[in-house]
Short mmCIF file of N, CA, C and O in Angstrom, two decimals:
data_model
loop_
_atom_site.label_atom_id
_atom_site.label_comp_id
_atom_site.label_asym_id
_atom_site.label_seq_id
_atom_site.Cartn_x
_atom_site.Cartn_y
_atom_site.Cartn_z
N MET H 161 1.00 -1.30 0.34
CA MET H 161 0.15 0.53 -0.23
C MET H 161 0.61 1.40 -0.01
O MET H 161 1.70 1.57 0.54
N ILE H 162 0.68 1.83 -1.59
CA ILE H 162 1.25 3.34 -0.66
C ILE H 162 0.82 4.36 -1.13
O ILE H 162 -0.63 4.80 -0.89
N ARG H 163 0.73 5.54 0.50
CA ARG H 163 -0.13 6.21 1.39
C ARG H 163 0.30 7.71 -0.47
O ARG H 163 1.27 7.85 -0.64
N ILE H 164 -0.94 8.72 -1.01
CA ILE H 164 -0.44 9.21 -1.63
C ILE H 164 -1.31 10.28 -1.17
O ILE H 164 -2.71 10.41 -0.31
N MET H 165 -1.02 11.62 -1.26
CA MET H 165 -1.53 12.84 -0.10
C MET H 165 -1.62 14.10 -1.62
O MET H 165 -0.69 14.43 -2.16
N VAL H 166 -3.11 14.96 -1.54
CA VAL H 166 -3.38 15.31 -2.12
C VAL H 166 -3.91 16.57 -1.19
O VAL H 166 -4.67 16.48 -0.81
N PHE H 167 -3.77 17.94 -1.95
CA PHE H 167 -3.99 18.40 -0.74
C PHE H 167 -5.42 20.00 -1.75
O PHE H 167 -4.81 20.31 -3.36
N GLY H 168 -6.29 19.96 -1.29
CA GLY H 168 -7.05 21.72 -1.61
C GLY H 168 -7.95 22.21 -0.99
O GLY H 168 -8.37 21.51 0.15
N THR H 169 -9.24 22.97 -1.58
CA THR H 169 -10.26 23.81 -0.17
C THR H 169 -11.29 22.79 -1.44
O THR H 169 -11.98 22.31 0.03
N PHE H 170 -11.18 22.42 -2.35
CA PHE H 170 -12.54 21.77 -2.85
C PHE H 170 -14.12 22.08 -2.40
O PHE H 170 -14.61 21.24 -1.47
N ASP H 171 -14.64 23.07 -2.55
CA ASP H 171 -15.05 24.05 -2.56
C ASP H 171 -16.25 23.47 -2.98
O ASP H 171 -17.65 23.37 -2.22
N VAL H 172 -16.12 23.02 -3.87
CA VAL H 172 -17.75 22.68 -5.19
C VAL H 172 -16.36 20.93 -5.27
O VAL H 172 -15.59 21.86 -6.49
N VAL H 173 -17.08 20.18 -5.28
CA VAL H 173 -16.22 19.30 -6.05
C VAL H 173 -17.13 18.57 -7.26
O VAL H 173 -17.71 18.24 -7.29
N HIS H 174 -16.47 18.66 -8.21
CA HIS H 174 -16.36 18.43 -9.89
C HIS H 174 -15.09 17.47 -10.80
O HIS H 174 -14.78 17.12 -9.97
N LYS H 175 -15.81 17.10 -11.77
CA LYS H 175 -15.12 16.59 -12.82
C LYS H 175 -13.46 16.53 -12.97
O LYS H 175 -12.30 16.10 -12.83
N GLY H 176 -13.38 18.12 -12.50
CA GLY H 176 -11.78 17.75 -12.24
C GLY H 176 -11.13 17.90 -11.20
O GLY H 176 -10.06 16.76 -11.25
N HIS H 177 -11.87 17.65 -9.66
CA HIS H 177 -11.23 16.98 -8.82
C HIS H 177 -10.86 15.55 -8.74
O HIS H 177 -10.68 15.53 -8.16
N GLU H 178 -12.26 15.03 -9.49
CA GLU H 178 -12.07 13.53 -9.43
C GLU H 178 -10.86 13.42 -10.51
O GLU H 178 -10.90 12.09 -9.76
N ASN H 179 -11.47 13.51 -11.50
CA ASN H 179 -9.87 14.19 -12.40
C ASN H 179 -8.47 13.43 -11.67
O ASN H 179 -7.82 12.16 -11.72
N PHE H 180 -8.94 14.39 -10.96
CA PHE H 180 -7.09 14.70 -10.43
C PHE H 180 -6.84 13.32 -9.62
O PHE H 180 -5.63 13.40 -8.86
N PHE H 181 -7.81 12.72 -8.21
CA PHE H 181 -7.87 11.75 -7.62
C PHE H 181 -7.52 10.60 -8.08
O PHE H 181 -6.21 10.17 -8.18
N GLU H 182 -8.02 11.10 -9.55
CA GLU H 182 -8.35 9.24 -10.32
C GLU H 182 -6.80 9.03 -11.25
O GLU H 182 -5.57 8.75 -10.73
N GLN H 183 -6.44 10.51 -10.97
CA GLN H 183 -4.92 10.72 -11.73
C GLN H 183 -3.70 10.46 -10.87
O GLN H 183 -2.63 10.10 -10.28
N ALA H 184 -4.33 10.35 -9.00
CA ALA H 184 -2.58 10.58 -7.91
C ALA H 184 -3.36 9.07 -7.44
O ALA H 184 -2.25 8.68 -7.43
N ARG H 185 -4.75 8.14 -7.80
CA ARG H 185 -4.37 6.96 -7.51
C ARG H 185 -3.86 6.21 -8.22
O ARG H 185 -2.70 5.41 -7.56
N ALA H 186 -3.40 6.74 -9.91
CA ALA H 186 -2.48 5.80 -10.86
C ALA H 186 -1.60 6.04 -10.40
O ALA H 186 -0.40 4.84 -11.64
N LEU H 187 -0.56 6.77 -9.35
CA LEU H 187 0.40 6.22 -9.32
C LEU H 187 1.02 5.48 -9.07
O LEU H 187 2.38 5.29 -8.58
N ALA H 188 0.20 4.73 -8.05
CA ALA H 188 0.59 3.42 -7.46
C ALA H 188 0.08 2.15 -7.26
O ALA H 188 -1.76 2.48 -7.82
N GLU H 189 0.57 1.71 -7.10
CA GLU H 189 -0.15 0.42 -7.46
C GLU H 189 -1.33 -0.63 -5.97
O GLU H 189 -2.37 -0.62 -6.95
N ASP H 190 -0.95 0.22 -5.04
CA ASP H 190 -2.07 -0.26 -4.80
C ASP H 190 -2.17 1.04 -3.50
O ASP H 190 -2.13 1.02 -2.53
N PRO H 191 -3.05 1.92 -4.39
CA PRO H 191 -2.94 3.56 -3.23
C PRO H 191 -3.94 3.76 -2.76
O PRO H 191 -4.71 2.72 -2.43
N ARG H 192 -3.40 3.95 -1.12
CA ARG H 192 -4.44 4.80 -0.51
C ARG H 192 -4.33 6.39 -0.56
O ARG H 192 -3.70 7.10 -0.41
N LEU H 193 -5.38 6.82 -0.94
CA LEU H 193 -5.55 7.98 -1.47
C LEU H 193 -5.82 8.72 0.23
O LEU H 193 -7.54 9.09 0.62
N ILE H 194 -5.19 9.75 0.29
CA ILE H 194 -4.63 11.19 1.91
C ILE H 194 -5.41 12.53 1.30
O ILE H 194 -4.29 13.00 0.53
N VAL H 195 -6.20 13.45 1.15
CA VAL H 195 -6.63 14.37 0.79
C VAL H 195 -6.70 15.31 1.56
O VAL H 195 -7.93 14.88 3.42
N SER H 196 -5.71 16.31 2.09
CA SER H 196 -5.81 17.42 2.94
C SER H 196 -7.03 18.53 2.56
O SER H 196 -7.07 18.99 1.06
N VAL H 197 -8.22 18.74 3.12
CA VAL H 197 -8.46 19.43 2.49
C VAL H 197 -8.13 20.74 3.41
O VAL H 197 -8.13 20.94 4.97
N ALA H 198 -8.93 22.04 2.87
CA ALA H 198 -7.28 23.30 3.04
C ALA H 198 -8.54 23.78 4.52
O ALA H 198 -9.78 23.51 4.75
N ARG H 199 -8.05 24.25 5.41
CA ARG H 199 -8.55 24.98 6.45
C ARG H 199 -9.13 26.66 5.98
O ARG H 199 -8.62 27.36 5.40
N ASP H 200 -10.23 26.81 6.17
CA ASP H 200 -11.36 28.79 6.36
C ASP H 200 -10.40 29.23 5.81
O ASP H 200 -9.96 30.35 5.56
N SER H 201 -9.73 29.18 7.48
CA SER H 201 -8.08 30.14 7.18
C SER H 201 -7.34 30.44 6.18
O SER H 201 -7.25 31.23 6.41
N VAL H 202 -6.53 29.08 6.23
CA VAL H 202 -6.02 29.59 5.28
C VAL H 202 -6.02 29.50 3.62
O VAL H 202 -5.76 30.28 3.17
N SER H 203 -8.13 29.62 3.70
CA SER H 203 -7.55 29.59 2.35
C SER H 203 -8.44 30.43 1.48
O SER H 203 -7.89 31.24 0.81
N THR H 204 -8.68 30.99 2.88
CA THR H 204 -9.31 32.46 2.91
C THR H 204 -7.39 33.76 2.40
O THR H 204 -7.73 34.34 1.52
N ARG H 205 -6.82 33.00 3.26
CA ARG H 205 -5.52 33.61 3.76
C ARG H 205 -5.10 33.88 1.52
O ARG H 205 -4.17 35.24 1.20
N ILE H 206 -5.03 32.31 1.52
CA ILE H 206 -4.14 32.00 0.26
C ILE H 206 -4.98 32.63 -1.07
O ILE H 206 -4.01 33.22 -2.09
N LYS H 207 -6.21 32.56 -0.74
CA LYS H 207 -6.90 32.52 -2.10
C LYS H 207 -7.32 34.14 -2.32
O LYS H 207 -7.75 34.84 -3.23
N GLY H 208 -7.48 34.43 -1.14
CA GLY H 208 -8.63 36.08 -0.87
C GLY H 208 -9.50 36.21 -0.53
O GLY H 208 -9.97 37.26 -0.80
N PHE H 209 -10.33 34.99 -0.63
CA PHE H 209 -12.17 35.35 -0.42
C PHE H 209 -12.17 34.15 -0.10
O PHE H 209 -10.82 33.19 -0.26
N SER H 210 -12.98 33.95 0.60
CA SER H 210 -13.15 32.54 1.82
C SER H 210 -14.63 31.55 0.77
O SER H 210 -15.01 31.92 0.28
N PRO H 211 -14.12 30.46 1.40
CA PRO H 211 -14.85 29.18 0.32
C PRO H 211 -16.58 29.20 0.83
O PRO H 211 -16.80 29.76 2.00
N ARG H 212 -16.52 28.87 -0.29
CA ARG H 212 -18.53 29.37 0.22
C ARG H 212 -19.44 28.26 1.26
O ARG H 212 -20.25 28.39 1.58
N HIS H 213 -18.88 26.94 1.53
CA HIS H 213 -18.90 26.20 2.12
C HIS H 213 -17.25 25.92 3.47
O HIS H 213 -16.77 26.65 3.14
N HIS H 214 -18.31 25.53 4.37
CA HIS H 214 -18.00 25.77 6.13
C HIS H 214 -16.33 24.76 5.80
O HIS H 214 -16.23 23.60 4.70
N GLU H 215 -15.63 24.67 6.22
CA GLU H 215 -13.90 23.44 6.22
C GLU H 215 -14.88 22.37 6.56
O GLU H 215 -14.58 21.71 6.32
N SER H 216 -15.59 22.27 8.11
CA SER H 216 -16.98 20.31 8.52
C SER H 216 -17.50 20.16 6.83
O SER H 216 -17.41 19.21 6.61
N GLU H 217 -17.93 20.94 6.58
CA GLU H 217 -18.73 20.81 4.97
C GLU H 217 -17.92 19.93 3.62
O GLU H 217 -17.92 19.39 3.05
N ARG H 218 -17.16 20.62 3.75
CA ARG H 218 -16.07 20.10 2.29
C ARG H 218 -15.23 18.56 2.70
O ARG H 218 -15.40 18.35 2.59
N LEU H 219 -15.00 18.74 4.43
CA LEU H 219 -14.63 17.88 4.66
C LEU H 219 -14.86 16.59 4.51
O LEU H 219 -14.89 15.16 3.81
N ALA H 220 -16.52 16.54 5.13
CA ALA H 220 -17.68 15.40 4.95
C ALA H 220 -17.21 15.12 3.55
O ALA H 220 -18.09 13.46 3.14
N THR H 221 -17.63 16.43 2.41
CA THR H 221 -18.51 15.97 1.00
C THR H 221 -16.93 15.17 0.48
O THR H 221 -16.88 14.54 -0.17
N VAL H 222 -15.77 15.49 0.91
CA VAL H 222 -14.35 14.65 0.26
C VAL H 222 -14.15 13.26 0.57
O VAL H 222 -13.96 12.44 0.05
N ALA H 223 -13.90 13.36 2.23
CA ALA H 223 -14.83 11.80 2.80
C ALA H 223 -15.02 11.30 2.09
O ALA H 223 -15.28 9.85 2.53
N ALA H 224 -16.69 11.49 1.47
CA ALA H 224 -17.92 10.79 1.88
C ALA H 224 -17.23 10.52 0.08
O ALA H 224 -18.04 9.16 -0.71
N HIS H 225 -16.68 10.69 -0.90
CA HIS H 225 -16.03 10.56 -2.59
C HIS H 225 -15.63 8.90 -2.23
O HIS H 225 -14.10 9.27 -2.07
N PRO H 226 -15.64 8.08 -3.11
CA PRO H 226 -15.62 7.40 -3.59
C PRO H 226 -14.56 6.82 -3.82
O PRO H 226 -13.20 5.86 -3.35
N LEU H 227 -13.23 7.12 -4.85
CA LEU H 227 -11.97 7.23 -4.11
C LEU H 227 -11.25 8.06 -3.69
O LEU H 227 -9.83 7.91 -3.37
N VAL H 228 -11.31 8.23 -2.54
CA VAL H 228 -11.10 8.94 -1.21
C VAL H 228 -11.13 7.71 -0.05
O VAL H 228 -12.29 7.78 0.21
N ASP H 229 -9.61 7.07 0.24
CA ASP H 229 -9.26 6.54 1.12
C ASP H 229 -9.53 7.67 3.12
O ASP H 229 -9.85 6.59 3.96
N ARG H 230 -8.61 8.67 3.18
CA ARG H 230 -8.60 9.26 4.21
C ARG H 230 -9.07 10.98 4.09
O ARG H 230 -8.41 11.48 2.99
N ALA H 231 -10.35 11.66 4.24
CA ALA H 231 -9.98 12.90 4.86
C ALA H 231 -9.50 14.05 5.46
O ALA H 231 -10.45 13.14 6.98
N VAL H 232 -8.57 15.13 5.41
CA VAL H 232 -8.61 15.45 7.34
C VAL H 232 -8.52 16.83 6.41
O VAL H 232 -8.23 16.79 5.12
N LEU H 233 -8.23 17.53 7.98
CA LEU H 233 -7.98 18.73 7.48
C LEU H 233 -6.46 19.57 7.73
O LEU H 233 -5.81 18.70 8.32
N GLY H 234 -6.28 20.16 7.21
CA GLY H 234 -4.59 20.62 6.94
C GLY H 234 -4.81 21.37 8.30
O GLY H 234 -5.50 21.80 8.91
N ASP H 235 -3.33 22.03 8.34
CA ASP H 235 -3.13 22.58 9.55
C ASP H 235 -3.47 23.86 9.57
O ASP H 235 -3.43 25.00 8.31
N GLU H 236 -3.93 24.39 10.70
CA GLU H 236 -3.79 26.29 10.60
C GLU H 236 -3.52 26.87 10.49
O GLU H 236 -3.38 27.85 9.57
N VAL H 237 -1.92 26.35 11.26
CA VAL H 237 -0.82 27.09 10.98
C VAL H 237 0.42 26.95 10.32
O VAL H 237 0.44 24.97 10.54
N GLY H 238 1.04 26.94 8.96
CA GLY H 238 2.21 25.77 8.67
C GLY H 238 1.78 25.38 7.50
O GLY H 238 0.06 25.17 7.42
N TYR H 239 1.99 23.94 7.09
CA TYR H 239 1.97 22.16 6.66
C TYR H 239 2.51 20.98 6.82
O TYR H 239 1.68 19.99 6.38
N ILE H 240 3.53 21.24 8.05
CA ILE H 240 4.21 20.24 7.53
C ILE H 240 3.83 19.40 8.27
O ILE H 240 3.42 17.66 8.32
N ASN H 241 3.62 19.47 9.73
CA ASN H 241 2.98 18.65 11.08
C ASN H 241 2.02 17.20 10.09
O ASN H 241 2.21 16.75 10.40
N HIS H 242 0.90 18.37 9.82
CA HIS H 242 -0.57 17.37 9.07
C HIS H 242 -0.05 15.66 8.26
O HIS H 242 -0.08 14.68 8.11
N ILE H 243 1.20 16.46 7.19
CA ILE H 243 2.18 15.72 6.43
C ILE H 243 3.05 14.08 6.68
O ILE H 243 2.36 13.53 7.04
N LEU H 244 3.66 15.05 7.96
CA LEU H 244 4.48 14.43 8.37
C LEU H 244 3.82 13.03 9.43
O LEU H 244 4.15 12.38 9.39
N GLY H 245 2.42 13.59 9.64
CA GLY H 245 1.61 12.85 10.89
C GLY H 245 0.72 11.58 9.99
O GLY H 245 0.30 10.38 9.52
N GLU H 246 0.28 11.81 8.52
CA GLU H 246 0.12 11.10 7.79
C GLU H 246 1.44 9.83 6.84
O GLU H 246 1.07 9.12 6.11
N LYS H 247 2.28 11.31 7.21
CA LYS H 247 3.79 9.41 6.54
C LYS H 247 3.30 9.34 4.79
O LYS H 247 3.18 8.18 4.26
N PRO H 248 3.04 10.23 4.05
CA PRO H 248 2.14 9.36 2.59
C PRO H 248 4.08 9.59 1.71
O PRO H 248 5.37 9.86 2.04
N GLY H 249 3.37 8.54 0.53
CA GLY H 249 5.61 7.98 0.16
C GLY H 249 5.06 8.61 -1.13
O GLY H 249 5.96 8.85 -1.66
N ILE H 250 4.37 9.15 -1.80
CA ILE H 250 3.71 10.37 -2.84
C ILE H 250 3.06 11.84 -2.00
O ILE H 250 2.25 11.12 -1.83
N ILE H 251 3.08 12.55 -2.98
CA ILE H 251 3.15 14.26 -2.85
C ILE H 251 2.58 13.99 -4.23
O ILE H 251 3.09 14.03 -4.66
N ALA H 252 1.22 14.10 -4.34
CA ALA H 252 0.89 14.68 -5.90
C ALA H 252 0.34 15.91 -5.61
O ALA H 252 -0.92 16.44 -4.93
N LEU H 253 0.69 16.77 -6.55
CA LEU H 253 0.03 18.69 -6.97
C LEU H 253 -0.38 18.59 -8.08
O LEU H 253 -0.37 18.30 -8.95
N GLY H 254 -1.51 19.77 -8.28
CA GLY H 254 -1.96 19.87 -8.91
C GLY H 254 -1.40 21.09 -10.43
O GLY H 254 -0.74 21.10 -9.70
N TYR H 255 -1.72 21.18 -11.54
CA TYR H 255 -0.70 21.39 -12.30
C TYR H 255 -1.05 23.27 -11.40
O TYR H 255 -0.16 23.34 -12.06
N ASP H 256 -1.67 23.85 -11.05
CA ASP H 256 -1.86 25.90 -11.01
C ASP H 256 -2.26 24.43 -9.55
O ASP H 256 -2.33 26.98 -9.23
N GLN H 257 -1.46 24.52 -8.79
CA GLN H 257 -1.18 24.74 -6.98
C GLN H 257 0.40 24.77 -7.22
O GLN H 257 1.48 24.53 -7.27
N HIS H 258 0.11 26.29 -6.49
CA HIS H 258 2.01 27.42 -6.75
C HIS H 258 1.42 28.32 -5.57
O HIS H 258 0.43 27.84 -4.73
N GLY H 259 2.75 28.78 -4.31
CA GLY H 259 2.22 29.01 -3.32
C GLY H 259 3.10 28.98 -2.48
O GLY H 259 4.30 28.19 -2.32
N GLU H 260 3.06 29.76 -1.04
CA GLU H 260 3.98 29.38 -0.41
C GLU H 260 4.46 28.55 0.28
O GLU H 260 4.93 28.11 0.66
N TYR H 261 2.77 27.13 0.42
CA TYR H 261 4.01 26.40 0.50
C TYR H 261 3.46 25.22 -0.57
O TYR H 261 4.93 24.17 -0.43
N VAL H 262 3.48 25.09 -1.54
CA VAL H 262 4.16 23.80 -2.33
C VAL H 262 5.52 24.55 -3.51
O VAL H 262 5.69 24.05 -3.61
N ASP H 263 5.95 26.08 -2.86
CA ASP H 263 7.49 26.64 -3.57
C ASP H 263 8.04 26.07 -2.70
O ASP H 263 9.59 25.97 -2.97
N HIS H 264 7.88 25.69 -1.57
CA HIS H 264 9.07 24.99 -0.52
C HIS H 264 8.84 23.64 0.23
O HIS H 264 9.60 23.47 0.90
N LEU H 265 7.76 22.97 -0.89
CA LEU H 265 7.78 21.81 0.12
C LEU H 265 8.43 21.06 0.72
O LEU H 265 9.28 20.32 1.46
N GLU H 266 9.67 20.61 -0.75
CA GLU H 266 10.82 19.70 -0.58
C GLU H 266 11.68 19.96 0.69
O GLU H 266 11.94 18.94 0.62
N GLN H 267 12.71 21.42 0.26
CA GLN H 267 13.15 21.42 1.08
C GLN H 267 12.57 21.67 2.17
O GLN H 267 12.96 21.18 3.17
N ASP H 268 11.32 22.47 2.58
CA ASP H 268 10.97 22.20 4.53
C ASP H 268 10.37 20.95 4.71
O ASP H 268 11.19 20.23 5.97
N LEU H 269 10.40 19.90 4.23
CA LEU H 269 9.74 18.28 3.89
C LEU H 269 10.88 17.58 4.65
O LEU H 269 11.71 17.13 5.18
N GLU H 270 12.13 17.82 3.85
CA GLU H 270 13.64 17.36 3.87
C GLU H 270 14.62 18.20 5.11
O GLU H 270 15.35 17.48 5.49
N GLN H 271 13.83 19.31 5.65
CA GLN H 271 14.58 20.01 6.66
C GLN H 271 14.28 19.42 7.57
O GLN H 271 14.42 19.47 9.23
N ALA H 272 12.53 18.34 8.22
CA ALA H 272 12.19 18.02 8.59
C ALA H 272 12.19 16.67 9.10
O ALA H 272 11.93 15.85 9.77
N GLY H 273 13.68 15.98 8.31
CA GLY H 273 14.12 14.97 7.85
C GLY H 273 12.69 13.97 7.24
O GLY H 273 13.06 12.61 7.61
N PHE H 274 12.30 14.60 6.36
CA PHE H 274 10.71 12.70 5.56
C PHE H 274 11.07 12.97 4.39
O PHE H 274 10.93 14.81 4.52
N SER H 275 11.56 11.76 3.68
CA SER H 275 11.96 12.47 2.14
C SER H 275 10.35 11.32 1.00
O SER H 275 10.12 10.63 1.53
N VAL H 276 10.50 12.43 0.67
CA VAL H 276 8.80 11.91 0.06
C VAL H 276 9.09 11.72 -1.52
O VAL H 276 9.41 13.26 -2.66
N LYS H 277 8.39 11.20 -2.38
CA LYS H 277 7.85 11.42 -3.73
C LYS H 277 7.12 12.97 -4.43
O LYS H 277 6.37 12.56 -3.79
N ILE H 278 7.21 14.15 -5.08
CA ILE H 278 6.44 15.50 -5.04
C ILE H 278 6.50 14.97 -6.87
O ILE H 278 6.74 14.69 -7.26
N VAL H 279 5.39 14.80 -7.15
CA VAL H 279 4.79 14.34 -8.83
C VAL H 279 3.32 15.59 -8.85
O VAL H 279 2.40 15.98 -8.26
N ARG H 280 3.90 16.46 -10.33
CA ARG H 280 3.40 17.15 -10.92
C ARG H 280 1.24 16.76 -11.58
O ARG H 280 2.24 16.16 -12.62
N LEU H 281 0.55 16.55 -10.80
CA LEU H 281 -0.62 16.09 -11.40
C LEU H 281 -0.59 17.15 -13.55
O LEU H 281 -0.39 18.42 -13.45
N LYS H 282 -1.21 16.11 -14.53
CA LYS H 282 -2.36 17.30 -15.52
C LYS H 282 -3.24 17.33 -15.93
O LYS H 282 -3.96 17.29 -14.19
N PRO H 283 -3.91 18.65 -15.76
CA PRO H 283 -4.91 19.03 -15.83
C PRO H 283 -6.36 18.78 -16.63
O PRO H 283 -5.18 18.32 -17.43
N HIS H 284 -7.34 18.86 -16.02
CA HIS H 284 -8.10 17.78 -16.52
C HIS H 284 -8.94 18.52 -17.54
O HIS H 284 -9.94 19.35 -16.89
N GLN H 285 -9.32 19.07 -18.99
CA GLN H 285 -10.16 20.54 -19.24
C GLN H 285 -10.18 21.74 -18.10
O GLN H 285 -11.59 22.25 -17.42
N PRO H 286 -8.81 21.64 -17.71
CA PRO H 286 -9.01 23.43 -16.89
C PRO H 286 -9.46 24.53 -17.61
O PRO H 286 -10.95 25.01 -16.94
N ASP H 287 -10.24 24.80 -18.65
CA ASP H 287 -11.37 26.16 -19.00
C ASP H 287 -12.80 24.92 -18.57
O ASP H 287 -13.88 25.73 -18.79
N LEU H 288 -13.44 23.78 -18.54
CA LEU H 288 -14.35 23.64 -17.69
C LEU H 288 -14.76 22.96 -16.59
O LEU H 288 -15.35 24.46 -16.28
N TYR H 289 -13.79 22.77 -15.81
CA TYR H 289 -13.64 22.42 -14.02
C TYR H 289 -12.84 23.10 -13.88
O TYR H 289 -11.29 22.25 -13.13
N LYS H 290 -13.33 24.31 -13.16
CA LYS H 290 -11.40 24.95 -12.12
C LYS H 290 -13.40 25.31 -11.36
O LYS H 290 -13.70 25.21 -11.69
N THR H 291 -13.19 25.40 -9.85
CA THR H 291 -14.41 26.09 -9.54
C THR H 291 -14.26 27.34 -8.95
O THR H 291 -14.97 28.17 -9.23
N SER H 292 -13.74 28.22 -9.50
CA SER H 292 -13.58 29.91 -9.52
C SER H 292 -14.17 30.10 -10.72
O SER H 292 -14.80 30.95 -11.19
N LYS H 293 -13.90 29.12 -11.94
CA LYS H 293 -14.87 28.85 -13.03
C LYS H 293 -16.42 28.71 -13.24
O LYS H 293 -17.49 29.11 -13.71
N LEU H 294 -16.36 27.25 -12.37
CA LEU H 294 -17.44 26.90 -12.20
C LEU H 294 -18.71 27.81 -11.28
O LEU H 294 -19.99 27.86 -11.09
N ALA H 295 -18.15 28.41 -10.26
CA ALA H 295 -18.67 29.10 -8.72
C ALA H 295 -19.25 30.73 -9.78
O ALA H 295 -20.45 31.01 -9.13
N LYS H 296 -18.79 31.08 -11.16
CA LYS H 296 -19.32 32.13 -11.96
C LYS H 296 -21.13 31.69 -12.37
O LYS H 296 -20.89 32.75 -13.04
N HIS H 297 -21.31 30.28 -12.29
CA HIS H 297 -22.13 29.66 -13.28
C HIS H 297 -23.79 30.30 -12.18
O HIS H 297 -23.40 30.09 -11.46
#
């Protein structure tokens, strides 16, 4: 069993997210997909606006998804502790995930004494399936 961890806000779980989960699961023969759901405060700080749905609702929606083996809330401050707690063998990042956490992820994990394979996944019809675009409709 290989633990694969992905991250996101998941305000509206759509086909793009499902493809994200599928791509992540395809990285290993016997995957266990762990999805880290961003805290409301973190999502608001990073994106500049609050999620439509409370973190507990988003967590419950993601946890109920058939492609997800485990859903967890991210850290309120920082991001390393909950990654270390889950001990993934692979971290899969979305094509559009950038910024304070992603830019220094590998070196921050190395400094914490944790070695993990980091993979960047491909977009899936981002002109159709992107929460920011779907929310406008």
